[in-house]
Short mmCIF file of C-alpha atoms in Angstrom, two decimals:
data_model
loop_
_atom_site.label_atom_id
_atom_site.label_comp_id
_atom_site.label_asym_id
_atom_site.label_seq_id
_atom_site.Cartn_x
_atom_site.Cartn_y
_atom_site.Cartn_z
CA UNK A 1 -22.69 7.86 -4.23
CA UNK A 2 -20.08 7.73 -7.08
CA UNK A 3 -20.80 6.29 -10.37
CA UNK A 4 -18.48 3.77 -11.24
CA UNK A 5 -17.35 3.37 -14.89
CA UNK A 6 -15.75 0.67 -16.67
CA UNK A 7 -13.02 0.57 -19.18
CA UNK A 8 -13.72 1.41 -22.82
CA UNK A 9 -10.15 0.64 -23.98
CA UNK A 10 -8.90 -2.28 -25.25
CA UNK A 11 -5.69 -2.16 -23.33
CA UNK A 12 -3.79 -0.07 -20.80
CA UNK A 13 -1.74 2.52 -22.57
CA UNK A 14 0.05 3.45 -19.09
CA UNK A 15 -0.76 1.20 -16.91
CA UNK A 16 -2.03 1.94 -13.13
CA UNK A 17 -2.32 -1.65 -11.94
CA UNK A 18 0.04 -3.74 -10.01
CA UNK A 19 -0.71 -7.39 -10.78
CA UNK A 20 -2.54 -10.02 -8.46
CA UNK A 21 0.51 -12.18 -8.71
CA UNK A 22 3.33 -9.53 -7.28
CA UNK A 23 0.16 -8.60 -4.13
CA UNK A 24 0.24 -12.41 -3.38
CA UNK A 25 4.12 -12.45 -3.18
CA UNK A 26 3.88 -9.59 -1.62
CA UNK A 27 1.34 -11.10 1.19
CA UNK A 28 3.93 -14.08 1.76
CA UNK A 29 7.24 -11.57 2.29
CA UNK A 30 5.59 -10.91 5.88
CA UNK A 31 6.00 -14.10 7.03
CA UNK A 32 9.11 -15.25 8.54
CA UNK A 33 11.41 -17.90 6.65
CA UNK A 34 9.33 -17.23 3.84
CA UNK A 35 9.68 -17.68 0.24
CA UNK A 36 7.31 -16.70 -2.44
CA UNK A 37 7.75 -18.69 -5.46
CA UNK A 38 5.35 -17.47 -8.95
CA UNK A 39 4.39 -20.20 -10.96
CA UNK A 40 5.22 -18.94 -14.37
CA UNK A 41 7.20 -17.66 -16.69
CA UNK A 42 10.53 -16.14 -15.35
CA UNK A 43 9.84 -12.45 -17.22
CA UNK A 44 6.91 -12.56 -14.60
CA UNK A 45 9.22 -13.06 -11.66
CA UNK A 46 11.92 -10.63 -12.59
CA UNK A 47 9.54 -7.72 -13.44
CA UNK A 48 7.86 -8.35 -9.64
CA UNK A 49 11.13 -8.25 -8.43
CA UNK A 50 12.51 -4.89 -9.62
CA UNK A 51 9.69 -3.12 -8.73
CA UNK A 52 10.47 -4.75 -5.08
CA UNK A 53 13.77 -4.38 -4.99
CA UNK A 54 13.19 -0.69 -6.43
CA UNK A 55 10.20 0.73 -3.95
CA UNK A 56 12.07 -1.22 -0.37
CA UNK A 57 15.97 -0.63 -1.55
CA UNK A 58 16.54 -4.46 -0.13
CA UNK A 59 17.53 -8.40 -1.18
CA UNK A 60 14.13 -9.29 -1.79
CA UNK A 61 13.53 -13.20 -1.92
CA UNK A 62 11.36 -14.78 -4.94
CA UNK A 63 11.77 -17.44 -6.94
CA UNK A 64 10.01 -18.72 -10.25
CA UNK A 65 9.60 -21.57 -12.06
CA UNK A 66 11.12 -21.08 -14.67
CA UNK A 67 8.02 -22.05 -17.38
CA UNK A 68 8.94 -22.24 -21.33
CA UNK A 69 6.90 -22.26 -23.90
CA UNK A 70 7.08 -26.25 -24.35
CA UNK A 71 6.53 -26.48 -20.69
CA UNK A 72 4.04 -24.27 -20.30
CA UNK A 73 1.80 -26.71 -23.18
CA UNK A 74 2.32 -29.70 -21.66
CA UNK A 75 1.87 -28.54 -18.02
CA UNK A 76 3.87 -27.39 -15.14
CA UNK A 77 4.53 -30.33 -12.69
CA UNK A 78 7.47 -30.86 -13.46
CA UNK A 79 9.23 -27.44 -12.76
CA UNK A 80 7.25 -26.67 -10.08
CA UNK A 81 8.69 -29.67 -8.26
CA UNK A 82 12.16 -29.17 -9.12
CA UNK A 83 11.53 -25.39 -8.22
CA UNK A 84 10.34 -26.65 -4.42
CA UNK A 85 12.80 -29.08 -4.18
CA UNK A 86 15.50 -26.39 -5.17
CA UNK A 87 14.30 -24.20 -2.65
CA UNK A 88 13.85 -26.67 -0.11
CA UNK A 89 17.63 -27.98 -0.34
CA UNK A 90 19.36 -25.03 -0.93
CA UNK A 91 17.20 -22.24 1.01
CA UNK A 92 15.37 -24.36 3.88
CA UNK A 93 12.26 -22.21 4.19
CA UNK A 94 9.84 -22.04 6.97
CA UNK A 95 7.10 -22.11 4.58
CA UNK A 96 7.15 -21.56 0.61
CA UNK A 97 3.83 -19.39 -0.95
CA UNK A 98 3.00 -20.52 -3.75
CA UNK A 99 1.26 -18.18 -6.65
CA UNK A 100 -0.58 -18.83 -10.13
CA UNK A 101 0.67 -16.64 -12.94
CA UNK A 102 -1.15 -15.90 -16.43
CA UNK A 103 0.51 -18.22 -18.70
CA UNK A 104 -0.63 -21.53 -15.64
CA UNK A 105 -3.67 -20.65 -15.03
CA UNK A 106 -4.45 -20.33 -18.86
CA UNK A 107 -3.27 -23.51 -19.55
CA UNK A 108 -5.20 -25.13 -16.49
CA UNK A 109 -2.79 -26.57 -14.15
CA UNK A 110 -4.12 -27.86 -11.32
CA UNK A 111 -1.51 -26.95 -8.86
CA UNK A 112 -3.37 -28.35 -6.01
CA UNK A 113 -3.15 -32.33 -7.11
CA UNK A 114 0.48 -31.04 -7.94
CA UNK A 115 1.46 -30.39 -4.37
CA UNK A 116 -0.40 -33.73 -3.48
CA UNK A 117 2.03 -35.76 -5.42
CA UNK A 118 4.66 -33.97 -5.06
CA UNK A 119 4.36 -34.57 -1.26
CA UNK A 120 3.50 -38.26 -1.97
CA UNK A 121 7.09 -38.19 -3.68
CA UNK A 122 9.19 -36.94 -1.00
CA UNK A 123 8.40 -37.55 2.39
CA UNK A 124 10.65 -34.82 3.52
CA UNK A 125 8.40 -32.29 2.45
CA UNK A 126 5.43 -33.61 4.68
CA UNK A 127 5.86 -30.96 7.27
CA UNK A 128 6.63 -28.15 5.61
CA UNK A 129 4.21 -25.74 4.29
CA UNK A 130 3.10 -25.46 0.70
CA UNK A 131 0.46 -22.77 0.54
CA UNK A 132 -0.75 -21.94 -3.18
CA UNK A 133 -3.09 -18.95 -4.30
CA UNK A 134 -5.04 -19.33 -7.37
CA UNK A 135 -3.87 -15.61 -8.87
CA UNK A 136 -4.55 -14.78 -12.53
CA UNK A 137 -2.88 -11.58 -13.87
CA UNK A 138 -5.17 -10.98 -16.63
CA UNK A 139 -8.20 -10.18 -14.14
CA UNK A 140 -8.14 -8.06 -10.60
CA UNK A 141 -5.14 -6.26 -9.24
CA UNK A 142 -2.35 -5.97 -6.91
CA UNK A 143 -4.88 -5.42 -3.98
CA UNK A 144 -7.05 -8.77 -4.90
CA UNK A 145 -3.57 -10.79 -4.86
CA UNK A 146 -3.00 -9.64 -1.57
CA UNK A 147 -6.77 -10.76 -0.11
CA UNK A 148 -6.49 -14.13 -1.55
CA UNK A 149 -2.88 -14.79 -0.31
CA UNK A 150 -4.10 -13.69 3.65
CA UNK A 151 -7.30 -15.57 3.21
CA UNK A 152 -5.55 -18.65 1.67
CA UNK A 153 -3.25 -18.33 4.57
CA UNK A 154 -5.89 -18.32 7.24
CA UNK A 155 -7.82 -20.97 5.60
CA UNK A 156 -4.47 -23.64 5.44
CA UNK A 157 -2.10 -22.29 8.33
CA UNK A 158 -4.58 -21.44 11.03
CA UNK A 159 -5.47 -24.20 13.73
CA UNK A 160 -9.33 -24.76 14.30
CA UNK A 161 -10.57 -24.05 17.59
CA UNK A 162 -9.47 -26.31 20.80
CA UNK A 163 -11.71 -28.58 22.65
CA UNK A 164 -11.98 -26.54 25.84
CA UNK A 165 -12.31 -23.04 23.52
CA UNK A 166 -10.64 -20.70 25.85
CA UNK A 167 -9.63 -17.56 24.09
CA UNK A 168 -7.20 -15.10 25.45
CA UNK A 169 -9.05 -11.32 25.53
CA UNK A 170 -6.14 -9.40 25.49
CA UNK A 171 -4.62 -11.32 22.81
CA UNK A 172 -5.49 -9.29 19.16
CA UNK A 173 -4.98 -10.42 15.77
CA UNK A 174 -4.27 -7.75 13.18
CA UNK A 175 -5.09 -8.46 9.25
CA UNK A 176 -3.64 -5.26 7.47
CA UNK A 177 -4.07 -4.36 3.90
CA UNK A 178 -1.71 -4.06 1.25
CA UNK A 179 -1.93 -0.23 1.51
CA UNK A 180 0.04 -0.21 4.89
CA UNK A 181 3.22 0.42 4.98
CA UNK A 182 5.98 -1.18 7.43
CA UNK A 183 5.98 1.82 9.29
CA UNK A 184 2.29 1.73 9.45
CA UNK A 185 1.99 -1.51 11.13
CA UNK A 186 4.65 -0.42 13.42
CA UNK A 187 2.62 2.69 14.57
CA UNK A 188 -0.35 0.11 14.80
CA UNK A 189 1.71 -2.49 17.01
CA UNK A 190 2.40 0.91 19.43
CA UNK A 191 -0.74 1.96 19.65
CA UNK A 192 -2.09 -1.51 20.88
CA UNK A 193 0.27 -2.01 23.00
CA UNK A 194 -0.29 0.92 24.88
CA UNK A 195 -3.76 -0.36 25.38
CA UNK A 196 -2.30 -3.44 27.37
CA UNK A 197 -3.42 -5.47 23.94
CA UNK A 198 -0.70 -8.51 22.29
CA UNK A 199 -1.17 -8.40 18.83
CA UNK A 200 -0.39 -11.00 16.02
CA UNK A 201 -0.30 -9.23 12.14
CA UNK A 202 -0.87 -11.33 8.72
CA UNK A 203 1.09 -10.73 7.22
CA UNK A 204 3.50 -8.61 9.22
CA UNK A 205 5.71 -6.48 6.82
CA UNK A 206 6.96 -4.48 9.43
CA UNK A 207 9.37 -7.56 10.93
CA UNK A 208 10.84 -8.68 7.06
CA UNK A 209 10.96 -5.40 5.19
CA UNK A 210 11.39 -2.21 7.59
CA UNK A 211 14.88 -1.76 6.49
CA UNK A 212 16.78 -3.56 8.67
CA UNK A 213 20.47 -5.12 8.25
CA UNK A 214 20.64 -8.85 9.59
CA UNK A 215 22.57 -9.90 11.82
CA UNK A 216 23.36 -12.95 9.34
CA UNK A 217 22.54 -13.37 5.93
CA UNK A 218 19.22 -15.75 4.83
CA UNK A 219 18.13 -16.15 1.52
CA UNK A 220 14.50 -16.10 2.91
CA UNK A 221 12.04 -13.53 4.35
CA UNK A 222 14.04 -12.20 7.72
CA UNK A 223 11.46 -10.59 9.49
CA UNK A 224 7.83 -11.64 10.08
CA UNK A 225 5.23 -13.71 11.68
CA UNK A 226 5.87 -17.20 12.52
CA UNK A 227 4.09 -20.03 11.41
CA UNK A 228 3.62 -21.30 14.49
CA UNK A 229 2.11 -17.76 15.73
CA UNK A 230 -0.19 -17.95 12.72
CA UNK A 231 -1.72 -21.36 13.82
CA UNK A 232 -2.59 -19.92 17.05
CA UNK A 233 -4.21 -17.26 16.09
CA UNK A 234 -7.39 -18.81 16.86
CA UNK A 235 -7.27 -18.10 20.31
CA UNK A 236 -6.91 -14.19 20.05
CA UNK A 237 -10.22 -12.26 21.47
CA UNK A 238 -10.91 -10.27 18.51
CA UNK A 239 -10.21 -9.68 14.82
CA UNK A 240 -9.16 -6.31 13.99
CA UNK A 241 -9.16 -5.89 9.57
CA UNK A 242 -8.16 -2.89 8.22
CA UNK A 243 -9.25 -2.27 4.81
CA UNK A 244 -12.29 -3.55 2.95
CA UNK A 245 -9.88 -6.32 1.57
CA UNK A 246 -9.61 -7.40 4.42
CA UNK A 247 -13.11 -8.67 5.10
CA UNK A 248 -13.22 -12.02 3.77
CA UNK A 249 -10.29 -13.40 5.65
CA UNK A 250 -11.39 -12.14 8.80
CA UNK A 251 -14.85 -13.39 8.04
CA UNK A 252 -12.68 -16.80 7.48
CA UNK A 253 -11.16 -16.84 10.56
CA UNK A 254 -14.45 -16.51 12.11
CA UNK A 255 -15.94 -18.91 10.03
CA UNK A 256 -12.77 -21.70 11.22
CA UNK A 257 -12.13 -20.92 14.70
CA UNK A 258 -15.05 -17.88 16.09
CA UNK A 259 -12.83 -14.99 16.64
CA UNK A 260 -15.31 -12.00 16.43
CA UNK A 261 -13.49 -9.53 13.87
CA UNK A 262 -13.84 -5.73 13.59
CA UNK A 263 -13.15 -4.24 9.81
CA UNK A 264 -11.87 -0.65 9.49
CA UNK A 265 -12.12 0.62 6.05
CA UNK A 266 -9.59 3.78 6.69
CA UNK A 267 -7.42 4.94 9.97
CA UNK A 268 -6.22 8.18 8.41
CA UNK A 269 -8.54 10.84 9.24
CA UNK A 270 -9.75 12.22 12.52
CA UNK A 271 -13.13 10.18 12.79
CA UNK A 272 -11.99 7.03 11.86
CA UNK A 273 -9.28 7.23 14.06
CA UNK A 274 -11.27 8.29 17.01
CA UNK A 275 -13.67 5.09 16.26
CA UNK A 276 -10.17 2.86 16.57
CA UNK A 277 -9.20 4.20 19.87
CA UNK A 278 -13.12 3.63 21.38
CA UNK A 279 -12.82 0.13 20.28
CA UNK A 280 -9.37 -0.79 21.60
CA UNK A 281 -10.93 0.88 24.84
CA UNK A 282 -13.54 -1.20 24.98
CA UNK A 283 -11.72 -4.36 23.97
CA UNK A 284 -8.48 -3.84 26.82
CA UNK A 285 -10.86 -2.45 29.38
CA UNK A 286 -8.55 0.83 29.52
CA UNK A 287 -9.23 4.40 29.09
CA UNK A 288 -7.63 5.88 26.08
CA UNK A 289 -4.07 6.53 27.15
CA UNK A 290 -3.36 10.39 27.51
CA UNK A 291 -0.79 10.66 24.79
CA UNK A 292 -3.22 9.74 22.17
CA UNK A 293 -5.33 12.82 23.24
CA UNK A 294 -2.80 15.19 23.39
CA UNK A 295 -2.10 13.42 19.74
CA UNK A 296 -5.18 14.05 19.09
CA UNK A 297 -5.34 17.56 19.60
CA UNK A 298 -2.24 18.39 17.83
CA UNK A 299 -3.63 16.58 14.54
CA UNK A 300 -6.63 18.87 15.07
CA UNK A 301 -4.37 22.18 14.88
CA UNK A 302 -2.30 20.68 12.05
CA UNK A 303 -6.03 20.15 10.06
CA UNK A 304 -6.39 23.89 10.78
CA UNK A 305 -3.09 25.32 9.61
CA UNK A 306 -3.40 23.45 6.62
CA UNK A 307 -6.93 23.45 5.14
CA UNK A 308 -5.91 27.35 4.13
CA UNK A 309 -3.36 25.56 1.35
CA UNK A 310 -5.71 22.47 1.14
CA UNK A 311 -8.82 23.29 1.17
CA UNK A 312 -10.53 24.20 -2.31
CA UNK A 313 -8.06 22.52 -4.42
CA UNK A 314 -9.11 20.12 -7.30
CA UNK A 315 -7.43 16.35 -7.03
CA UNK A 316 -6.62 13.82 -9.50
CA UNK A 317 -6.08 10.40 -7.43
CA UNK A 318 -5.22 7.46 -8.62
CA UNK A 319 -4.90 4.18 -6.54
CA UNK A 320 -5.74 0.94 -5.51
CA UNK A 321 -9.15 1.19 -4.22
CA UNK A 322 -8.67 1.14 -0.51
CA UNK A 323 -5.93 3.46 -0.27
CA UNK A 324 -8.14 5.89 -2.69
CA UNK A 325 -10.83 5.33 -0.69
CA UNK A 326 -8.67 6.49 2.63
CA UNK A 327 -6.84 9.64 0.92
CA UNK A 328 -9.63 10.87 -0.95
CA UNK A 329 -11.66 10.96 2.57
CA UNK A 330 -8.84 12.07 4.13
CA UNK A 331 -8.34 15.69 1.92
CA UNK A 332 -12.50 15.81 1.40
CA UNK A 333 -12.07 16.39 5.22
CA UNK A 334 -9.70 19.43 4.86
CA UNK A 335 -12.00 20.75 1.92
CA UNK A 336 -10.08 19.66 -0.93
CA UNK A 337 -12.68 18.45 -4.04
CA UNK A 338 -11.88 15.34 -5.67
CA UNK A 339 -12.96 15.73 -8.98
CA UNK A 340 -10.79 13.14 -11.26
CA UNK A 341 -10.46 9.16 -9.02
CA UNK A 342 -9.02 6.38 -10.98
CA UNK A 343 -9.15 3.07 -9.29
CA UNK A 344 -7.18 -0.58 -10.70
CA UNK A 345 -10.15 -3.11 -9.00
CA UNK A 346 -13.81 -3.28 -8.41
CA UNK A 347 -14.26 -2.86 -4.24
CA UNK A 348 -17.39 -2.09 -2.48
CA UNK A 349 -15.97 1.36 -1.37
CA UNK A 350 -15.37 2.72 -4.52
CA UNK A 351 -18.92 3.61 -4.50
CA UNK A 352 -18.92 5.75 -1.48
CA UNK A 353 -16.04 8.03 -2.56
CA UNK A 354 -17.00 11.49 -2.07
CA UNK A 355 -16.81 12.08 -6.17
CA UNK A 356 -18.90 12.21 -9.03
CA UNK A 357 -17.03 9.12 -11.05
CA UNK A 358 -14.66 6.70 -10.55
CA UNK A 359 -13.19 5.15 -13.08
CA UNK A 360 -11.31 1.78 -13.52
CA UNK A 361 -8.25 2.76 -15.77
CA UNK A 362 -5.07 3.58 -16.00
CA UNK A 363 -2.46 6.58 -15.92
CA UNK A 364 -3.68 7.93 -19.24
CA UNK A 365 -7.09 8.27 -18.00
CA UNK A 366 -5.90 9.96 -14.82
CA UNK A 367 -3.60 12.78 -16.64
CA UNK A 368 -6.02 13.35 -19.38
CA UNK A 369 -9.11 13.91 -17.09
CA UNK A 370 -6.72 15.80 -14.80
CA UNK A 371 -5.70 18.08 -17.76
CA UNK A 372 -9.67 18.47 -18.55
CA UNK A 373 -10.97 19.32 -15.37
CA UNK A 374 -7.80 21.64 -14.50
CA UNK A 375 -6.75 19.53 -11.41
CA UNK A 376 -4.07 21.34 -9.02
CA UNK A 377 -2.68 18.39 -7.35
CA UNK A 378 -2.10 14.85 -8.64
CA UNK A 379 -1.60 11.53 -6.17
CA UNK A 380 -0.52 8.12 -7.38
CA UNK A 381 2.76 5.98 -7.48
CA UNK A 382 6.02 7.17 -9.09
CA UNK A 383 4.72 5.90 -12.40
CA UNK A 384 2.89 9.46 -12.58
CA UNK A 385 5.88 11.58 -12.24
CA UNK A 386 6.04 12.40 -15.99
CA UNK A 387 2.16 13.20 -16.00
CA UNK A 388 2.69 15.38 -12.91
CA UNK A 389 5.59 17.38 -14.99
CA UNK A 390 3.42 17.63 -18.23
CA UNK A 391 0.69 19.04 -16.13
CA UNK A 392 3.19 21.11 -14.12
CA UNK A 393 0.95 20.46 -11.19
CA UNK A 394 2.29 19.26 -7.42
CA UNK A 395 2.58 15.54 -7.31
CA UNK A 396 2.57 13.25 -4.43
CA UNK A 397 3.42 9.95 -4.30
CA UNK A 398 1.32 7.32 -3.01
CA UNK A 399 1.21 3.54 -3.31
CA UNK A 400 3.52 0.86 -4.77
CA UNK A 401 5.96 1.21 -6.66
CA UNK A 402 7.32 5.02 -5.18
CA UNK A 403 11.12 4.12 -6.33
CA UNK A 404 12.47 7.57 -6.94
CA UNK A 405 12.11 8.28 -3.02
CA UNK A 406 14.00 6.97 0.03
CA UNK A 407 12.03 5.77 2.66
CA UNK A 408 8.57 4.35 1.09
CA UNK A 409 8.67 1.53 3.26
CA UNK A 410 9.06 3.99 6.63
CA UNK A 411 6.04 6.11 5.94
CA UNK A 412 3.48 6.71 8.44
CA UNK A 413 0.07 7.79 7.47
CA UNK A 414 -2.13 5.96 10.33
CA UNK A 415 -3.20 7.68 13.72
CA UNK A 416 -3.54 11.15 14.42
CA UNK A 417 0.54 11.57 14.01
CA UNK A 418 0.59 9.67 10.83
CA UNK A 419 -2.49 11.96 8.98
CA UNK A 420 -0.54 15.05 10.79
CA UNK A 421 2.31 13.96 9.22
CA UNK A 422 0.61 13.31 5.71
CA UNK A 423 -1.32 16.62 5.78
CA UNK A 424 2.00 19.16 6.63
CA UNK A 425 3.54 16.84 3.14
CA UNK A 426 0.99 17.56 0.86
CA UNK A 427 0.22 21.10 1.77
CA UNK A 428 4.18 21.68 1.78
CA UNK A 429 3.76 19.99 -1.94
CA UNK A 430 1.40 22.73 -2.47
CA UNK A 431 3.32 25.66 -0.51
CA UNK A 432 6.48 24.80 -2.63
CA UNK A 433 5.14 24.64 -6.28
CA UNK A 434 3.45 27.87 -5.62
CA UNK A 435 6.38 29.23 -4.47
CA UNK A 436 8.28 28.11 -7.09
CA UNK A 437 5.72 29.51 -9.80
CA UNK A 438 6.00 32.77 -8.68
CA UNK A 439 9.86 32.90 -7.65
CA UNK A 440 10.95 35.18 -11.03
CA UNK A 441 13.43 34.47 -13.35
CA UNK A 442 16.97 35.72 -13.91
CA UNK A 443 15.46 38.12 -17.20
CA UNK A 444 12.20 38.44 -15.72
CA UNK A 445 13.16 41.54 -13.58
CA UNK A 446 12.80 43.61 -16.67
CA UNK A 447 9.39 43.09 -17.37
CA UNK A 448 8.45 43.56 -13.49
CA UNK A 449 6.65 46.92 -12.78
CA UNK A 450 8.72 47.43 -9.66
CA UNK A 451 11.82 46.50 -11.13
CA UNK A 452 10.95 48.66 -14.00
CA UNK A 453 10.67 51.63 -12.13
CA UNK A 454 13.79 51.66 -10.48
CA UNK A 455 15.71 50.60 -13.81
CA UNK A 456 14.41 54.49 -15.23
CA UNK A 457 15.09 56.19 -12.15
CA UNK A 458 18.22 54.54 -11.84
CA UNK A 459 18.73 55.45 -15.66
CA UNK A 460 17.96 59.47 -15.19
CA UNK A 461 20.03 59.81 -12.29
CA UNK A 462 23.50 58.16 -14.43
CA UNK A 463 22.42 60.66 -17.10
CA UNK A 464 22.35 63.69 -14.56
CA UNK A 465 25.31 62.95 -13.25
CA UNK A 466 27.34 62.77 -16.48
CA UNK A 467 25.38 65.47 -17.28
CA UNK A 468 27.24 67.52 -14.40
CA UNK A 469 30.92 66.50 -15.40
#
C-alpha cells in the first residue's frame, strides 16, 4: 500500500492540476445542444478555454458571466441572469450547465434560489434545463469537477423509475471518467455493441468533440447525448462506471431509479480487460465474440516484445489520480518500477498504487524527485515537456492539456488494441531516445576507437605513397 503525502508548500510553483471548474465544463461539452457557462470572473473562462481549444484543435462553446469586482461584492444574480438570458436568445441551447467558480463561491452566492427566481421571472425558461454544480477552484481538481457535474446531472436530468418498472436488459448505460478520451468511448461503444448491448454514455465526448466538421454551424455542443436519452436512462439493465470517480453517480442512479451498476477502476491492462469482457458476457447472454480473442492474443505478444525495452525502467508519473492509477498498473505489468507518482486529488486508489509514495503536488515535485531517484521515463501532460528536456529523459504525454500533439482527442488506450497500441508508443519513446543517445556526432568520429584506427592507417598509407613518388 502506498503512503500518501500531503503538500508542504504553500503554493504550486508549476502547477499539475487542472481546476474543478474547467472538469465540470468539461462534463457538460458531452451533451448535445449544450452550453457550459462558469460563474465567475471572465479570466476564469478564457484560461479554460485555451487550454480546450488548444488540447481538441476545435470551436469550443463556453460562456462566463462576466463577474467584476463590484459585482462580485454585492452578489452575482444579476449577471448570471443576463448571462442565461443571452444564451438563451441568441444560442437556444438544449440545456445550459451551470458551474461555481472561486471568486462565487467565496462570496456565497446561492446560485440555487438564483435559478428559482430567475425562472419565476421568465416563463420561457420553465422547460429548459438549468443544471448548476457547486465547483470551488481553490479545493479538488479537474477530476472532482468532472464527478460532481455527472452526478449533478443524474441527480436533476434523470427520470425516477416508472410505475410498472420494466427495465430493458440489453439496454447499458455507460458513466466514463474524465481520463477517457473520445476515441476511448468510441472503442467502448464497439465493443458493446458487438455484445448485442445499446449503450447510453454521460457524458458522451465522443459525439461533440471527436473532430468532426458539421454539417452546419451551432454555437453549442454538436455532438452528444440527448437530454431526452439521459432521462431514460433509468430503464437500462445495468450501470457500467469506469473509474473510481465514477462511483458516486452510479451509486446515484441506483439510489433514484435501481439500475444495478458495475465500477471498473482501469480497462488498460490485460486483467482488467479480461474482467470487462466476462461481464458484458454475462450481462448480453453471448460468448465473447472471436475478434476480441484473437485481440487478445495479439496484446499478449505485443506485452512480450516490449517488456525487453520496458521492463526495469524507473517512472516518474504524474496525473490525475485515476489515470495514474491505470498507467502506473499498466507498465508495473510489463516490469517497469514506479518509483516517483504525483497525483492533483485525494481518491481511494491512490493508495493501492504499486509505489512506495504518492504525493499530492505539482510539476516541481515530479521533476525534482525524478532528477533524485534517476528516473528514465517521465509521463504527464504537455506542461512537462521542459522538465522532460532538463532531465533529457523520454517523455510521454498523458492527460489534459497535450497541445503540442495532433490527435489527443483520437487516442485509444482501452481494450487489448488500445494498451497494444499504448505499449509499442512508449517503448518506441524508449527505443528512440536511446537511439538517439548513442547516434555520434559530426566531431565525435575522432575520439571513436574504431574510427581512430582507420584515421592512422589511413594516415601511414598517404605517407607511403608520397613516400614512393
Amino acid at each position: 500500500m502506498a503512503l500518501v503525502l500531503s503538500p508542504s508548500k504553500a503554493c504550486a510553483v508549476n502547477p499539475l492540476k487542472m481546476s474543478q471548474p474547467i472538469g465540470g465544463a468539461y462534463a457538460f461539452m458531452g451533451l448535445r445542444g449544450a452550453m457550459p457557462l462558469l460563474h465567475g470572473s471572465q479570466g476564469c473562462t478564457s484560461f479554460g478555454l485555451t487550454l480546450f481549444v488548444r488540447h481538441f484543435k476545435e470551436a469550443i462553446p463556453l460562456q462566463t458571466t462576466a463577474m467584476s469586482e463590484v459585482a462580485t461584492v454585492l452578489g452575482g444574480f444579476e449577471n448570471l441572469e443576463q448571462a442565461i438570458l443571452n444564451i438563451s436568445n441568441r444560442a437556444k441551447p438544449k440545456i445550459i450547465g451551470i458551474c461555481s467558480t472561486g471568486v462565487t463561491e467565496t462570496n456565497g452566492d446561492d446560485v440555487d434560489a438564483y435559478l428559482k427566481l430567475i425562472r419565476s421571472k421568465y416563463p420561457q425558461l420553465a422547460k429548459l434545463p438549468l443544471v448548476y454544480v457547486s465547483t470551488p477552484d481553490f479545493k479538488g481538481a479537474f477530476q472532482d469537477g468532472w464527478e460532481k457535474a455527472v452526478t449533478r446531472m443524474v441527480e436533476v436530468l434523470v427520470d425516477g423509475p416508472s410505475a410498472h418498472g420494466l427495465r430493458d436488459p440489453l439496454k447499458v448505460n455507460v458513466l466514463p471518467g474524465c481520463h477517457l478520451t473520445p476515441g476511448d468511448l468510441d472503442e467502448l461503444r464497439v465493443v458493446l455493441e458487438d455484445f448485442g448491448l445499446c449503450a447510453s454514455f454521460l457524458p458522451d465526448l465522443a459525439g461533440s468533440l471527436d473532430g468532426h466538421i458539421p454539417d452546419e454551424f451551432t454555437s453549442t455542443t454538436i455532438g452528444g447525448i440527448e437530454v431526452d436519452e439521459i432521462a431514460s436512462m433509468g430503464r437500462a439493465g445495468w450501470t457500467i462506471a469506469i473509474g473510481a470517480q465514477m462511483r458516486r453517480p452510479a451509486e446515484v442512479m441506483k439510489a433514484k431509479t435501481g439500475v444495478p451498476f458495475r465500477v471498473f477502476e482501469r480497462l488498460c491492462g490485460l486483467g482488467p480487460i479480461d474482467e470487462f469482457m466476462t461481464v458484458l458476457s454475462e450481462i448480453s447472454g453471448r460468448p465473447i465474440p472471436l475478434k476480441y480473442r484473437r485481440q487478445r492474443s495479439q496484446l499478449a505478444d505485443a506485452m512480450l516484445d516490449a517488456h525487453f525495452h520496458i521492463g526495469g525502467r524507473k517512472l516518474a508519473i504524474g496525473a490525475e489520480p485515476d489515470l495514474l492509477f491505470d498507467l502506473s498498473n499498466l507498465l508495473h505489468d510489463m516490469g517497469a518500477h514506479v518509483t516517483v507518482a504525483v497525483t492533483t486529488t485525494q481518491s481511494e486508489v491512490i493508495q493501492r498504487i504499486k509505489t512506495k509514495q504518492v504525493l499530492i503536488g505539482d510539476l516541481e515535485d515530479l521533476e525534482e524527485l525524478a532528477k533524485k531517484r534517476h528516473c528514465d521515463l517521465l509521463i504527464t501532460h504537455s506542461h512537462g515537456r521542459q522538465a522532460a528536456a532538463r532531465l533529457e529523459v523520454p517523455f510521454h504525454r498523458a492527460g489534459f492539456p497535450t497541445f503540442d500533439r495532433l490527435g489527443a482527442g483520437q487516442r485509444v488506450s482501452v481494450g487489448y488494441r488500445g494498451t497494444r497500441n499504448l505499449i509499442f508508443e512508449i517503448a518506441n519513446l524508449v527505443i528512440a531516445h536511446r537511439d538517439e543517445s548513442e547516434r555520434p556526432t559530426p566531431d565525435s568520429w575522432r575520439s571513436t576507437p574504431e574510427l581512430s584506427q582507420c584515421s592512422r592507417y589511413g594516415h601511414s598509407i598517404g605517407e607511403a605513397e608520397r613516400s614512393i613518388s
